[in-house]
Coordinates of C-alpha atoms in Angstrom, one line a residue:
M1 CA -83.2 71.6 14.9
I2 CA -84.1 71.5 11.2
T3 CA -87.7 72.3 12.1
T4 CA -86.7 75.3 14.1
W5 CA -84.4 76.6 11.4
F6 CA -87.2 76.1 8.8
V7 CA -89.8 77.9 10.9
G8 CA -87.5 80.8 11.6
S9 CA -86.6 81.2 7.9
I10 CA -90.3 81.2 6.9
L11 CA -91.1 83.9 9.5
T12 CA -88.3 86.2 8.4
F13 CA -88.9 85.8 4.7
T14 CA -92.7 86.3 5.0
Y15 CA -92.1 89.5 6.9
A16 CA -89.6 90.7 4.4
L17 CA -92.3 90.1 1.7
N18 CA -95.0 91.7 3.9
L19 CA -96.9 88.4 4.1
W20 CA -98.6 86.5 6.9
P21 CA -97.3 85.0 9.3
G22 CA -94.2 87.2 9.3
K23 CA -96.3 90.4 9.2
H24 CA -98.4 89.1 12.2
L25 CA -95.2 88.4 14.1
N26 CA -94.0 91.9 13.5
E27 CA -97.2 93.3 14.9
K28 CA -96.7 91.3 18.0
I29 CA -93.1 92.6 18.4
K30 CA -94.3 96.2 18.0
N31 CA -96.8 95.7 20.9
I32 CA -93.9 94.7 23.2
N33 CA -92.7 97.7 25.2
L34 CA -89.3 98.0 23.5
K35 CA -87.3 101.2 23.2
K36 CA -88.0 103.4 20.3
K37 CA -84.6 102.9 18.7
V38 CA -85.1 99.1 18.7
N39 CA -88.7 99.4 17.3
K40 CA -87.4 101.7 14.6
H41 CA -85.2 99.0 13.1
F42 CA -88.2 96.6 12.9
D43 CA -90.7 99.1 11.5
G44 CA -88.9 101.7 9.4
P45 CA -88.0 102.4 5.8
Y46 CA -85.0 100.1 6.1
A47 CA -86.7 97.3 8.2
I48 CA -86.3 94.9 5.3
I49 CA -82.5 95.0 5.8
T50 CA -82.9 94.2 9.5
W51 CA -85.0 91.1 8.7
F52 CA -82.6 89.8 6.1
A53 CA -79.8 90.3 8.5
I54 CA -81.7 88.1 11.0
S55 CA -82.1 85.5 8.4
L56 CA -78.4 85.4 7.6
F57 CA -77.6 85.2 11.3
I58 CA -79.9 82.2 11.8
I59 CA -78.4 80.3 8.9
I60 CA -74.8 81.1 9.8
F61 CA -75.6 80.1 13.4
I62 CA -77.0 76.8 12.2
I63 CA -73.9 76.2 10.0
L64 CA -71.6 76.7 13.0
L65 CA -73.8 74.6 15.3
L66 CA -74.3 71.6 13.0
P67 CA -70.8 70.2 13.4
L68 CA -71.4 70.1 17.2
S69 CA -74.3 67.7 16.6
A70 CA -72.1 65.2 14.8
N71 CA -72.2 61.7 16.3
V72 CA -75.4 62.7 18.2
S73 CA -78.2 63.0 15.6
F74 CA -76.1 62.7 12.4
T75 CA -72.7 61.7 11.5
Y76 CA -70.4 64.4 10.2
Q77 CA -70.4 62.8 6.8
Q78 CA -74.2 62.9 6.6
I79 CA -74.1 66.6 7.5
V80 CA -71.5 67.4 4.9
T81 CA -73.3 65.3 2.2
N82 CA -76.9 66.0 2.8
I83 CA -77.4 69.2 4.8
Y84 CA -74.6 71.6 4.0
P85 CA -75.3 71.9 0.2
E86 CA -78.9 72.9 1.0
I87 CA -77.9 75.4 3.6
Y88 CA -75.2 77.0 1.5
G89 CA -77.7 77.2 -1.4
L90 CA -80.2 78.9 0.9
L91 CA -77.5 81.2 2.2
F92 CA -76.6 82.2 -1.4
D93 CA -80.3 82.9 -2.2
I94 CA -80.7 85.1 0.8
I95 CA -77.6 87.1 0.1
L96 CA -78.3 87.4 -3.6
F97 CA -82.1 88.0 -3.6
G98 CA -82.0 89.7 -0.2
I99 CA -79.7 92.4 -1.5
I100 CA -81.6 92.8 -4.8
I101 CA -85.0 93.0 -3.1
S102 CA -83.6 95.4 -0.4
I103 CA -82.0 97.8 -2.9
Y104 CA -85.1 97.7 -5.1
D105 CA -87.5 98.2 -2.2
I106 CA -85.5 101.1 -0.7
A107 CA -85.0 102.8 -4.0
K108 CA -88.7 102.5 -5.0
E109 CA -89.8 103.8 -1.6
R110 CA -87.5 106.7 -1.8
K111 CA -88.6 107.6 -5.3
R112 CA -92.2 107.4 -4.3
N113 CA -91.7 109.6 -1.2
I114 CA -89.9 112.2 -3.3
Q115 CA -92.6 112.3 -5.9
S116 CA -95.3 112.6 -3.2
E117 CA -93.6 115.6 -1.6
K118 CA -93.1 117.4 -4.9
E119 CA -96.7 116.8 -5.8
Q120 CA -97.8 118.3 -2.4
I121 CA -95.7 121.4 -3.1
D122 CA -97.5 121.6 -6.5
D123 CA -100.8 121.2 -4.8
F124 CA -100.2 124.2 -2.5
R125 CA -98.3 126.3 -5.0
G126 CA -100.0 129.8 -5.3
W127 CA -102.0 129.4 -2.0
N128 CA -101.7 132.6 0.0
S129 CA -102.3 131.0 3.4
N130 CA -100.5 130.0 6.6
E131 CA -101.5 126.4 6.1
A132 CA -99.9 126.3 2.7
S133 CA -96.7 127.8 4.1
H134 CA -96.4 125.1 6.7
R135 CA -97.4 122.3 4.3
I136 CA -94.8 123.4 1.8
L137 CA -92.1 123.8 4.5
G138 CA -92.8 120.3 5.8
S139 CA -92.3 118.9 2.2
I140 CA -89.1 120.8 1.9
K141 CA -87.7 119.4 5.1
R142 CA -88.6 115.9 4.1
L143 CA -87.1 116.3 0.7
Q144 CA -83.9 117.6 2.2
R145 CA -83.7 114.6 4.5
Q146 CA -83.6 112.6 1.2
K147 CA -80.7 114.8 0.0
I148 CA -82.9 116.6 -2.6
Y149 CA -81.9 120.3 -2.8
D150 CA -83.1 121.3 -6.3
I151 CA -86.7 122.1 -5.3
D152 CA -89.1 124.1 -7.4
L153 CA -90.6 126.9 -5.2
S154 CA -91.9 129.1 -8.1
S155 CA -95.0 131.0 -7.1
C156 CA -94.8 129.7 -3.5
Y157 CA -95.8 131.8 -0.5
F158 CA -94.4 131.8 3.0
K159 CA -96.0 133.9 5.8
D160 CA -95.3 134.0 9.5
I161 CA -92.9 131.1 9.4
M162 CA -89.2 130.2 10.0
L163 CA -87.0 128.8 7.2
T164 CA -84.0 127.4 9.1
D165 CA -81.1 125.1 8.4
L166 CA -82.0 124.5 4.8
C167 CA -80.1 124.3 1.5
F168 CA -81.3 125.1 -2.0
M169 CA -79.1 124.3 -5.0
N170 CA -80.2 125.0 -8.6
S171 CA -83.7 125.6 -7.3
K172 CA -86.4 127.5 -9.2
M173 CA -87.8 130.4 -7.1
A174 CA -89.5 132.7 -9.6
G175 CA -92.3 134.5 -7.9
L176 CA -91.3 133.3 -4.4
T177 CA -92.8 135.5 -1.6
L178 CA -91.6 135.8 2.0
L179 CA -93.9 137.8 4.3
N180 CA -92.9 138.3 7.9
T181 CA -90.6 135.3 7.6
E182 CA -87.3 134.6 9.3
V183 CA -84.7 133.0 7.1
Y184 CA -81.8 131.6 9.2
N185 CA -78.7 129.5 8.4
T186 CA -79.9 128.7 4.9
T187 CA -77.9 128.4 1.7
F188 CA -79.0 129.6 -1.7
H189 CA -76.6 128.2 -4.3
N190 CA -76.8 128.9 -8.0
I191 CA -80.4 130.1 -7.8
R192 CA -81.9 131.7 -10.9
S193 CA -85.0 133.5 -9.9
N194 CA -87.1 136.5 -10.8
F195 CA -89.5 138.4 -8.5
F196 CA -88.0 137.0 -5.3
T197 CA -90.1 139.1 -2.9
C198 CA -89.3 139.6 0.8
R199 CA -91.2 141.9 3.0
D200 CA -91.1 142.6 6.8
S201 CA -88.7 139.7 7.2
R202 CA -85.3 138.9 8.6
I203 CA -82.4 137.2 6.7
H204 CA -79.5 136.3 8.9
G205 CA -76.7 133.7 8.9
C206 CA -77.4 132.8 5.2
S207 CA -75.4 132.7 2.0
F208 CA -76.3 133.6 -1.6
Q209 CA -73.7 132.3 -4.0
Y210 CA -73.7 132.3 -7.8
G211 CA -76.7 132.5 -10.1
K212 CA -79.1 135.4 -10.8
I213 CA -81.7 136.7 -8.4
N214 CA -84.1 139.6 -9.0
F215 CA -84.8 140.7 -5.4
N216 CA -87.8 142.7 -4.3
L217 CA -86.9 143.5 -0.7
H218 CA -88.9 145.9 1.5
T219 CA -88.4 146.6 5.2
T220 CA -86.1 143.6 5.5
Y221 CA -83.4 143.1 8.0
I222 CA -80.1 141.5 6.7
S223 CA -77.4 140.4 9.1
S224 CA -74.4 138.0 8.9
V225 CA -75.1 137.2 5.2
L226 CA -72.7 136.3 2.4
F227 CA -73.4 137.5 -1.1
K228 CA -70.8 136.1 -3.5
N229 CA -70.4 136.0 -7.3
I230 CA -74.1 136.7 -7.7
N231 CA -76.0 138.9 -10.1
V232 CA -78.8 141.0 -8.4
S233 CA -79.1 143.6 -11.1
S234 CA -82.5 145.3 -11.6
S235 CA -83.5 144.5 -8.0
S236 CA -85.3 146.6 -5.4
L237 CA -83.3 146.5 -2.2
F238 CA -85.0 148.5 0.5
I239 CA -83.3 147.3 3.6
K240 CA -84.1 148.4 7.1
D241 CA -80.9 147.3 8.7
L242 CA -77.8 146.0 6.9
S243 CA -75.0 144.6 9.2
F244 CA -72.1 142.1 9.3
T245 CA -72.6 141.3 5.6
L246 CA -70.0 140.6 2.9
F247 CA -70.8 141.6 -0.7
E248 CA -68.1 139.9 -2.9
E249 CA -68.3 140.4 -6.7
V250 CA -72.0 141.3 -6.6
D251 CA -73.6 143.1 -9.6
F252 CA -76.0 145.8 -8.3
S253 CA -76.4 147.4 -11.8
Y254 CA -79.7 149.2 -12.4
S255 CA -81.0 148.3 -8.9
F256 CA -82.6 150.4 -6.2
F257 CA -80.2 150.2 -3.2
N258 CA -81.6 151.9 0.0
F259 CA -81.0 151.2 3.7
D260 CA -81.6 153.0 7.0
K261 CA -78.5 151.5 8.7
C262 CA -75.4 150.1 7.3
H263 CA -72.6 149.0 9.6
F264 CA -69.9 146.3 9.6
V265 CA -70.4 145.7 5.9
E266 CA -67.7 144.9 3.3
F267 CA -67.9 145.6 -0.4
N268 CA -65.4 143.7 -2.5
N269 CA -65.3 144.2 -6.3
C270 CA -68.9 145.1 -6.6
I271 CA -70.6 146.7 -9.7
F272 CA -73.0 149.7 -9.0
D273 CA -73.4 150.9 -12.6
E274 CA -76.6 153.1 -12.8
C275 CA -77.6 152.0 -9.3
I276 CA -80.2 154.3 -7.8
V277 CA -79.3 155.2 -4.2
F278 CA -79.9 158.2 -1.9
K279 CA -78.2 161.5 -1.3
E280 CA -76.3 160.4 1.9
F281 CA -75.1 157.1 0.4
F282 CA -71.4 158.0 0.4
D283 CA -71.7 159.6 3.9
I284 CA -73.3 156.6 5.5
I285 CA -71.0 153.9 4.1
S286 CA -67.9 155.9 4.8
E287 CA -68.9 156.9 8.4
R288 CA -66.1 155.8 10.7
R289 CA -68.4 154.6 13.4
N290 CA -70.2 152.2 11.0
R291 CA -66.9 150.3 10.5
N292 CA -67.6 149.5 6.8
L293 CA -64.9 148.2 4.5
G294 CA -64.3 148.6 0.7
Y295 CA -66.3 151.8 0.4
Q296 CA -63.1 153.7 -0.8
K297 CA -63.1 151.9 -4.1
I298 CA -66.8 152.7 -4.6
I299 CA -66.1 156.4 -4.0
E300 CA -63.1 156.3 -6.4
E301 CA -65.0 154.6 -9.2
Y302 CA -68.4 156.2 -9.1
D303 CA -69.9 159.7 -9.1
L304 CA -73.2 160.4 -7.3
V305 CA -75.3 162.3 -9.8
Q306 CA -78.8 163.5 -9.7
E307 CA -81.2 163.2 -12.6
V308 CA -84.6 162.0 -13.6
S309 CA -84.8 158.3 -14.3
K310 CA -87.5 156.6 -16.4
R311 CA -87.2 153.6 -14.2
T312 CA -88.9 155.3 -11.2
G313 CA -92.0 156.3 -13.2
S314 CA -91.7 159.8 -11.6
K315 CA -90.5 163.2 -12.8
S316 CA -88.7 163.8 -9.5
P317 CA -84.9 163.5 -9.8
V318 CA -83.1 160.6 -8.0
W319 CA -79.5 160.0 -7.0
I320 CA -77.6 157.6 -9.3
L321 CA -74.1 156.0 -9.0
R322 CA -72.4 156.5 -12.4
N323 CA -69.1 154.9 -13.3
K324 CA -66.5 157.6 -13.9
T325 CA -64.8 155.7 -16.7
K326 CA -67.8 154.1 -18.5
G327 CA -70.1 157.1 -18.2
K328 CA -73.8 156.5 -18.6
T329 CA -74.3 152.9 -19.7
P330 CA -77.4 151.7 -21.5
Q331 CA -79.8 149.5 -19.6
P332 CA -79.5 145.9 -20.8
V333 CA -82.4 144.3 -22.6
H334 CA -84.1 141.9 -20.3
K335 CA -84.9 138.6 -22.0
I336 CA -88.0 136.8 -20.9
E337 CA -87.0 133.4 -19.8
R338 CA -89.3 130.4 -19.3
E339 CA -89.5 130.7 -15.5
D340 CA -90.4 134.4 -15.9
T341 CA -93.3 133.4 -18.0
I342 CA -94.4 130.9 -15.5
S343 CA -94.3 133.3 -12.6
M344 CA -96.3 135.9 -14.6
T345 CA -99.2 133.5 -15.1
D346 CA -101.4 132.7 -12.2
P347 CA -100.6 129.1 -11.1
W348 CA -104.2 128.2 -10.7
I349 CA -105.0 129.3 -14.2
R350 CA -102.0 127.2 -15.5
T351 CA -103.2 124.1 -13.8
G352 CA -106.8 124.6 -14.9
R353 CA -108.1 124.8 -11.3
C354 CA -109.9 127.4 -9.2
Q355 CA -108.1 128.8 -6.3
P356 CA -109.8 127.9 -3.0
N357 CA -111.5 130.7 -1.1
F358 CA -109.7 131.9 2.0
D359 CA -110.8 133.9 5.0
L360 CA -110.6 137.4 3.7
N361 CA -110.4 138.9 7.1
E362 CA -107.3 136.7 7.9
E363 CA -105.5 137.1 4.6
N364 CA -106.4 140.7 3.8
D365 CA -102.8 141.8 3.4
G366 CA -102.6 142.8 -0.2
H367 CA -101.1 139.5 -1.4

Protein backbone atom coordinates (compact mmCIF):
# COMPACT_ATOMS: atom_id res chain seq x y z
CA MET A 1 0.00 0.00 0.00
CA ILE A 2 2.78 2.39 0.88
CA THR A 3 4.46 1.57 -2.44
CA THR A 4 1.27 2.29 -4.37
CA TRP A 5 0.81 5.59 -2.57
CA PHE A 6 4.44 6.55 -3.21
CA VAL A 7 4.27 5.75 -6.94
CA GLY A 8 0.98 7.62 -7.36
CA SER A 9 2.35 10.69 -5.62
CA ILE A 10 5.50 10.64 -7.76
CA LEU A 11 3.46 10.44 -10.97
CA THR A 12 1.17 13.31 -10.05
CA PHE A 13 3.96 15.57 -8.82
CA THR A 14 6.18 14.92 -11.84
CA TYR A 15 3.33 15.79 -14.17
CA ALA A 16 2.53 18.96 -12.24
CA LEU A 17 6.17 19.99 -12.69
CA ASN A 18 6.09 18.87 -16.35
CA LEU A 19 8.70 16.16 -15.77
CA TRP A 20 9.02 12.52 -16.76
CA PRO A 21 7.39 10.05 -15.88
CA GLY A 22 4.27 12.11 -15.09
CA LYS A 23 4.47 13.85 -18.46
CA HIS A 24 4.74 10.46 -20.18
CA LEU A 25 1.67 9.23 -18.28
CA ASN A 26 -0.31 12.26 -19.41
CA GLU A 27 0.56 11.54 -23.06
CA LYS A 28 -0.79 8.04 -22.62
CA ILE A 29 -4.01 9.39 -21.08
CA LYS A 30 -4.53 11.78 -24.00
CA ASN A 31 -4.27 8.89 -26.45
CA ILE A 32 -7.18 7.17 -24.74
CA ASN A 33 -10.47 7.93 -26.47
CA LEU A 34 -11.96 10.06 -23.72
CA LYS A 35 -14.54 12.77 -24.14
CA LYS A 36 -13.24 16.22 -24.96
CA LYS A 37 -14.49 17.67 -21.68
CA VAL A 38 -12.50 15.10 -19.70
CA ASN A 39 -9.38 15.58 -21.82
CA LYS A 40 -9.63 19.35 -21.36
CA HIS A 41 -9.16 19.01 -17.61
CA PHE A 42 -5.93 17.04 -18.09
CA ASP A 43 -4.47 19.14 -20.89
CA GLY A 44 -5.58 22.75 -20.45
CA PRO A 45 -4.33 25.97 -18.86
CA TYR A 46 -5.65 24.85 -15.47
CA ALA A 47 -4.52 21.19 -15.73
CA ILE A 48 -2.10 21.68 -12.85
CA ILE A 49 -5.07 22.17 -10.50
CA THR A 50 -6.57 18.87 -11.68
CA TRP A 51 -3.38 16.98 -10.91
CA PHE A 52 -2.94 18.53 -7.50
CA ALA A 53 -6.56 17.65 -6.72
CA ILE A 54 -5.80 14.03 -7.65
CA SER A 55 -2.79 14.09 -5.32
CA LEU A 56 -4.94 15.35 -2.47
CA PHE A 57 -7.58 12.72 -3.16
CA ILE A 58 -4.99 9.91 -3.10
CA ILE A 59 -3.51 11.06 0.20
CA ILE A 60 -6.89 11.64 1.87
CA PHE A 61 -8.04 8.23 0.64
CA ILE A 62 -4.96 6.62 2.19
CA ILE A 63 -5.53 8.46 5.48
CA LEU A 64 -9.08 7.11 5.62
CA LEU A 65 -8.01 3.63 4.53
CA LEU A 66 -5.09 3.13 6.93
CA PRO A 67 -7.19 2.58 10.10
CA LEU A 68 -8.91 -0.32 8.31
CA SER A 69 -5.52 -2.02 7.95
CA ALA A 70 -4.89 -1.94 11.71
CA ASN A 71 -4.25 -5.38 13.24
CA VAL A 72 -3.59 -6.71 9.72
CA SER A 73 -0.27 -5.25 8.58
CA PHE A 74 0.26 -2.70 11.33
CA THR A 75 -1.15 -1.98 14.72
CA TYR A 76 -3.15 1.18 15.08
CA GLN A 77 -0.47 2.58 17.41
CA GLN A 78 2.20 2.01 14.75
CA ILE A 79 0.07 3.83 12.16
CA VAL A 80 -0.49 6.81 14.45
CA THR A 81 3.15 6.96 15.57
CA ASN A 82 5.06 6.28 12.35
CA ILE A 83 2.87 6.85 9.31
CA TYR A 84 0.35 9.60 10.10
CA PRO A 85 2.95 12.32 10.83
CA GLU A 86 4.60 11.72 7.44
CA ILE A 87 1.29 11.68 5.60
CA TYR A 88 0.03 14.84 7.28
CA GLY A 89 3.34 16.55 6.50
CA LEU A 90 3.03 15.56 2.85
CA LEU A 91 -0.59 16.68 2.80
CA PHE A 92 0.41 20.08 4.16
CA ASP A 93 3.18 20.38 1.56
CA ILE A 94 0.79 19.56 -1.26
CA ILE A 95 -1.80 22.07 -0.08
CA LEU A 96 0.74 24.83 0.57
CA PHE A 97 3.07 24.42 -2.39
CA GLY A 98 0.33 23.16 -4.66
CA ILE A 99 -1.68 26.33 -4.20
CA ILE A 100 1.39 28.55 -4.56
CA ILE A 101 2.64 26.77 -7.68
CA SER A 102 -0.84 26.68 -9.22
CA ILE A 103 -1.52 30.38 -8.66
CA TYR A 104 1.93 31.36 -9.90
CA ASP A 105 1.72 29.12 -12.96
CA ILE A 106 -1.76 30.30 -13.93
CA ALA A 107 -0.91 33.98 -13.39
CA LYS A 108 2.33 33.65 -15.35
CA GLU A 109 0.63 31.85 -18.22
CA ARG A 110 -2.17 34.43 -18.35
CA LYS A 111 0.28 37.34 -18.37
CA ARG A 112 2.33 35.67 -21.10
CA ASN A 113 -0.75 35.08 -23.25
CA ILE A 114 -1.97 38.66 -22.84
CA GLN A 115 1.43 40.06 -23.77
CA SER A 116 1.63 37.77 -26.79
CA GLU A 117 -1.78 38.89 -28.10
CA LYS A 118 -0.94 42.58 -27.63
CA GLU A 119 2.33 42.10 -29.48
CA GLN A 120 0.47 40.44 -32.34
CA ILE A 121 -1.84 43.46 -32.60
CA ASP A 122 1.24 45.69 -32.68
CA ASP A 123 2.76 43.54 -35.43
CA PHE A 124 -0.30 43.97 -37.66
CA ARG A 125 -0.99 47.60 -36.76
CA GLY A 126 -1.13 49.68 -39.95
CA TRP A 127 -1.54 46.71 -42.31
CA ASN A 128 -4.27 47.43 -44.86
CA SER A 129 -5.15 43.81 -45.59
CA ASN A 130 -7.84 41.25 -44.86
CA GLU A 131 -5.31 38.96 -43.20
CA ALA A 132 -4.36 41.70 -40.72
CA SER A 133 -8.05 42.29 -39.97
CA HIS A 134 -8.64 38.65 -39.08
CA ARG A 135 -5.42 38.34 -37.09
CA ILE A 136 -6.21 41.42 -35.01
CA LEU A 137 -9.81 40.29 -34.46
CA GLY A 138 -8.56 36.91 -33.26
CA SER A 139 -6.27 38.61 -30.75
CA ILE A 140 -9.12 40.84 -29.55
CA LYS A 141 -11.38 37.84 -28.88
CA ARG A 142 -8.66 35.99 -27.00
CA LEU A 143 -7.90 39.08 -24.91
CA GLN A 144 -11.56 39.52 -24.06
CA ARG A 145 -11.79 35.92 -22.93
CA GLN A 146 -9.08 36.95 -20.46
CA LYS A 147 -11.31 39.88 -19.35
CA ILE A 148 -9.05 42.47 -21.04
CA TYR A 149 -11.15 45.28 -22.50
CA ASP A 150 -8.72 48.24 -22.67
CA ILE A 151 -7.15 47.33 -26.02
CA ASP A 152 -5.05 49.69 -28.12
CA LEU A 153 -6.49 49.64 -31.66
CA SER A 154 -4.88 52.88 -32.85
CA SER A 155 -4.14 52.83 -36.59
CA CYS A 156 -5.74 49.40 -36.98
CA TYR A 157 -7.66 48.45 -40.10
CA PHE A 158 -10.72 46.20 -40.47
CA LYS A 159 -12.09 45.26 -43.88
CA ASP A 160 -14.84 42.81 -44.88
CA ILE A 161 -15.19 41.49 -41.34
CA MET A 162 -17.70 41.20 -38.49
CA LEU A 163 -17.10 42.66 -35.03
CA THR A 164 -19.69 40.98 -32.83
CA ASP A 165 -20.27 40.54 -29.10
CA LEU A 166 -17.26 42.62 -28.05
CA CYS A 167 -16.63 45.17 -25.33
CA PHE A 168 -14.12 48.02 -25.40
CA MET A 169 -13.51 50.06 -22.26
CA ASN A 170 -10.97 52.90 -22.01
CA SER A 171 -9.52 51.70 -25.31
CA LYS A 172 -7.40 53.76 -27.70
CA MET A 173 -8.83 53.89 -31.21
CA ALA A 174 -7.12 56.85 -32.86
CA GLY A 175 -6.95 56.24 -36.59
CA LEU A 176 -9.17 53.14 -36.46
CA THR A 177 -10.65 52.31 -39.88
CA LEU A 178 -13.70 50.13 -40.58
CA LEU A 179 -14.36 49.39 -44.25
CA ASN A 180 -17.34 47.29 -45.29
CA THR A 181 -17.51 46.01 -41.73
CA GLU A 182 -20.48 44.94 -39.62
CA VAL A 183 -20.38 45.95 -35.96
CA TYR A 184 -23.01 44.14 -33.90
CA ASN A 185 -23.77 43.96 -30.16
CA THR A 186 -20.56 45.76 -29.24
CA THR A 187 -20.00 48.22 -26.39
CA PHE A 188 -17.71 51.25 -26.65
CA HIS A 189 -17.33 52.65 -23.14
CA ASN A 190 -15.30 55.74 -22.31
CA ILE A 191 -13.44 55.76 -25.63
CA ARG A 192 -11.22 58.71 -26.48
CA SER A 193 -10.47 58.53 -30.16
CA ASN A 194 -9.77 60.80 -33.11
CA PHE A 195 -10.17 59.86 -36.76
CA PHE A 196 -12.55 56.95 -36.15
CA THR A 197 -13.35 56.17 -39.79
CA CYS A 198 -16.26 53.99 -40.85
CA ARG A 199 -17.21 53.57 -44.51
CA ASP A 200 -19.77 51.32 -46.23
CA SER A 201 -20.45 49.60 -42.92
CA ARG A 202 -23.30 48.70 -40.58
CA ILE A 203 -23.46 49.51 -36.87
CA HIS A 204 -26.41 47.95 -35.05
CA GLY A 205 -27.21 46.76 -31.57
CA CYS A 206 -24.25 48.73 -30.16
CA SER A 207 -23.72 51.39 -27.50
CA PHE A 208 -21.35 54.35 -27.33
CA GLN A 209 -21.22 55.80 -23.82
CA TYR A 210 -19.01 58.54 -22.37
CA GLY A 211 -15.69 59.67 -23.76
CA LYS A 212 -14.84 61.64 -26.90
CA ILE A 213 -14.94 60.21 -30.42
CA ASN A 214 -14.20 62.11 -33.59
CA PHE A 215 -16.23 60.12 -36.12
CA ASN A 216 -15.69 60.05 -39.85
CA LEU A 217 -18.75 58.13 -41.05
CA HIS A 218 -19.60 57.73 -44.74
CA THR A 219 -22.44 55.67 -46.27
CA THR A 220 -22.92 53.96 -42.93
CA TYR A 221 -26.10 52.31 -41.66
CA ILE A 222 -26.90 52.85 -37.97
CA SER A 223 -29.72 50.96 -36.28
CA SER A 224 -30.66 50.14 -32.66
CA VAL A 225 -27.69 52.06 -31.26
CA LEU A 226 -27.36 54.01 -28.01
CA PHE A 227 -25.28 57.18 -27.87
CA LYS A 228 -25.18 58.47 -24.30
CA ASN A 229 -23.13 61.20 -22.59
CA ILE A 230 -20.63 61.28 -25.42
CA ASN A 231 -18.84 64.09 -27.25
CA VAL A 232 -18.80 63.65 -31.02
CA SER A 233 -18.11 67.29 -31.86
CA SER A 234 -16.19 68.12 -35.05
CA SER A 235 -17.25 64.80 -36.58
CA SER A 236 -18.40 63.94 -40.09
CA LEU A 237 -21.62 61.94 -39.85
CA PHE A 238 -22.82 61.03 -43.33
CA ILE A 239 -25.32 58.29 -42.54
CA LYS A 240 -27.25 56.32 -45.11
CA ASP A 241 -30.02 55.11 -42.82
CA LEU A 242 -30.53 56.14 -39.17
CA SER A 243 -33.17 54.16 -37.29
CA PHE A 244 -34.22 53.00 -33.80
CA THR A 245 -31.45 55.04 -32.20
CA LEU A 246 -31.28 57.06 -29.00
CA PHE A 247 -29.07 60.15 -28.71
CA GLU A 248 -28.96 61.18 -25.06
CA GLU A 249 -26.82 64.14 -24.02
CA VAL A 250 -24.69 63.97 -27.16
CA ASP A 251 -22.59 66.95 -28.27
CA PHE A 252 -22.79 67.36 -32.09
CA SER A 253 -21.18 70.83 -32.09
CA TYR A 254 -19.29 71.75 -35.24
CA SER A 255 -20.10 68.44 -36.89
CA PHE A 256 -21.43 67.53 -40.32
CA PHE A 257 -24.73 65.71 -39.70
CA ASN A 258 -26.35 64.31 -42.83
CA PHE A 259 -28.60 61.32 -43.44
CA ASP A 260 -30.85 59.95 -46.18
CA LYS A 261 -33.38 58.41 -43.80
CA CYS A 262 -34.15 59.11 -40.16
CA HIS A 263 -36.96 57.23 -38.42
CA PHE A 264 -37.72 56.03 -34.89
CA VAL A 265 -34.90 58.21 -33.52
CA GLU A 266 -34.99 60.06 -30.19
CA PHE A 267 -32.96 63.19 -29.41
CA ASN A 268 -32.68 63.92 -25.71
CA ASN A 269 -30.74 66.99 -24.45
CA CYS A 270 -28.38 67.08 -27.41
CA ILE A 271 -26.16 70.03 -28.44
CA PHE A 272 -26.12 71.06 -32.12
CA ASP A 273 -24.25 74.38 -31.90
CA GLU A 274 -22.89 75.34 -35.36
CA CYS A 275 -23.68 71.86 -36.68
CA ILE A 276 -23.79 71.73 -40.49
CA VAL A 277 -26.90 69.93 -41.75
CA PHE A 278 -29.06 70.20 -44.88
CA LYS A 279 -32.01 72.31 -45.93
CA GLU A 280 -34.69 69.66 -45.20
CA PHE A 281 -33.27 68.72 -41.78
CA PHE A 282 -36.23 70.04 -39.75
CA ASP A 283 -38.73 68.63 -42.24
CA ILE A 284 -37.34 65.08 -42.09
CA ILE A 285 -36.90 64.80 -38.32
CA SER A 286 -40.38 66.23 -37.71
CA GLU A 287 -42.14 64.16 -40.37
CA ARG A 288 -44.93 62.30 -38.57
CA ARG A 289 -44.47 59.03 -40.43
CA ASN A 290 -40.80 58.89 -39.33
CA ARG A 291 -41.96 58.62 -35.69
CA ASN A 292 -39.00 60.57 -34.28
CA LEU A 293 -38.96 62.00 -30.74
CA GLY A 294 -37.35 65.04 -29.16
CA TYR A 295 -37.19 67.07 -32.38
CA GLN A 296 -39.49 69.73 -30.88
CA LYS A 297 -36.75 70.94 -28.55
CA ILE A 298 -34.25 71.13 -31.42
CA ILE A 299 -36.65 73.27 -33.47
CA GLU A 300 -37.31 75.53 -30.46
CA GLU A 301 -33.64 76.07 -29.59
CA TYR A 302 -32.03 76.35 -33.04
CA ASP A 303 -32.43 78.37 -36.20
CA LEU A 304 -31.53 76.90 -39.58
CA VAL A 305 -29.37 79.53 -41.24
CA GLN A 306 -27.54 79.52 -44.54
CA GLU A 307 -24.07 80.94 -44.88
CA VAL A 308 -20.57 80.19 -46.13
CA SER A 309 -18.47 78.22 -43.66
CA LYS A 310 -14.69 78.05 -43.68
CA ARG A 311 -14.88 74.49 -42.45
CA THR A 312 -16.19 73.17 -45.78
CA GLY A 313 -13.34 74.64 -47.82
CA SER A 314 -15.91 75.83 -50.37
CA LYS A 315 -17.48 79.17 -51.20
CA SER A 316 -20.90 77.59 -51.55
CA PRO A 317 -23.26 78.33 -48.63
CA VAL A 318 -24.33 75.54 -46.27
CA TRP A 319 -27.14 75.13 -43.75
CA ILE A 320 -26.09 75.55 -40.12
CA LEU A 321 -27.97 74.99 -36.85
CA ARG A 322 -27.43 78.10 -34.72
CA ASN A 323 -28.51 78.40 -31.11
CA LYS A 324 -31.15 81.12 -30.75
CA THR A 325 -29.87 82.27 -27.35
CA LYS A 326 -26.11 81.87 -27.80
CA GLY A 327 -25.90 83.15 -31.36
CA LYS A 328 -22.80 82.31 -33.37
CA THR A 329 -20.35 80.56 -31.07
CA PRO A 330 -16.61 80.52 -31.77
CA GLN A 331 -15.16 77.19 -32.79
CA PRO A 332 -13.17 75.67 -29.90
CA VAL A 333 -9.42 75.37 -30.30
CA HIS A 334 -8.50 71.75 -30.82
CA LYS A 335 -5.58 70.67 -28.68
CA ILE A 336 -3.34 68.02 -30.19
CA GLU A 337 -3.21 65.15 -27.76
CA ARG A 338 -0.65 62.37 -27.68
CA GLU A 339 -2.85 59.82 -29.43
CA ASP A 340 -3.59 62.36 -32.17
CA THR A 341 0.13 62.67 -32.82
CA ILE A 342 0.49 58.90 -32.94
CA SER A 343 -2.32 58.52 -35.46
CA MET A 344 -0.87 61.22 -37.70
CA THR A 345 2.42 59.39 -37.95
CA ASP A 346 2.66 56.32 -40.14
CA PRO A 347 2.90 53.35 -37.74
CA TRP A 348 5.59 51.69 -39.82
CA ILE A 349 7.74 54.82 -39.69
CA ARG A 350 7.24 54.99 -35.91
CA THR A 351 8.46 51.44 -35.42
CA GLY A 352 11.36 51.83 -37.84
CA ARG A 353 10.07 49.10 -40.17
CA CYS A 354 9.03 48.96 -43.80
CA GLN A 355 5.43 48.14 -44.54
CA PRO A 356 5.09 44.83 -46.44
CA ASN A 357 4.02 44.93 -50.06
CA PHE A 358 0.43 43.88 -50.69
CA ASP A 359 -1.38 42.82 -53.81
CA LEU A 360 -2.20 46.18 -55.36
CA ASN A 361 -5.06 44.70 -57.38
CA GLU A 362 -6.67 43.31 -54.21
CA GLU A 363 -6.15 46.32 -51.95
CA ASN A 364 -6.62 49.13 -54.48
CA ASP A 365 -9.39 50.87 -52.57
CA GLY A 366 -7.79 54.19 -51.66
CA HIS A 367 -6.73 53.14 -48.14
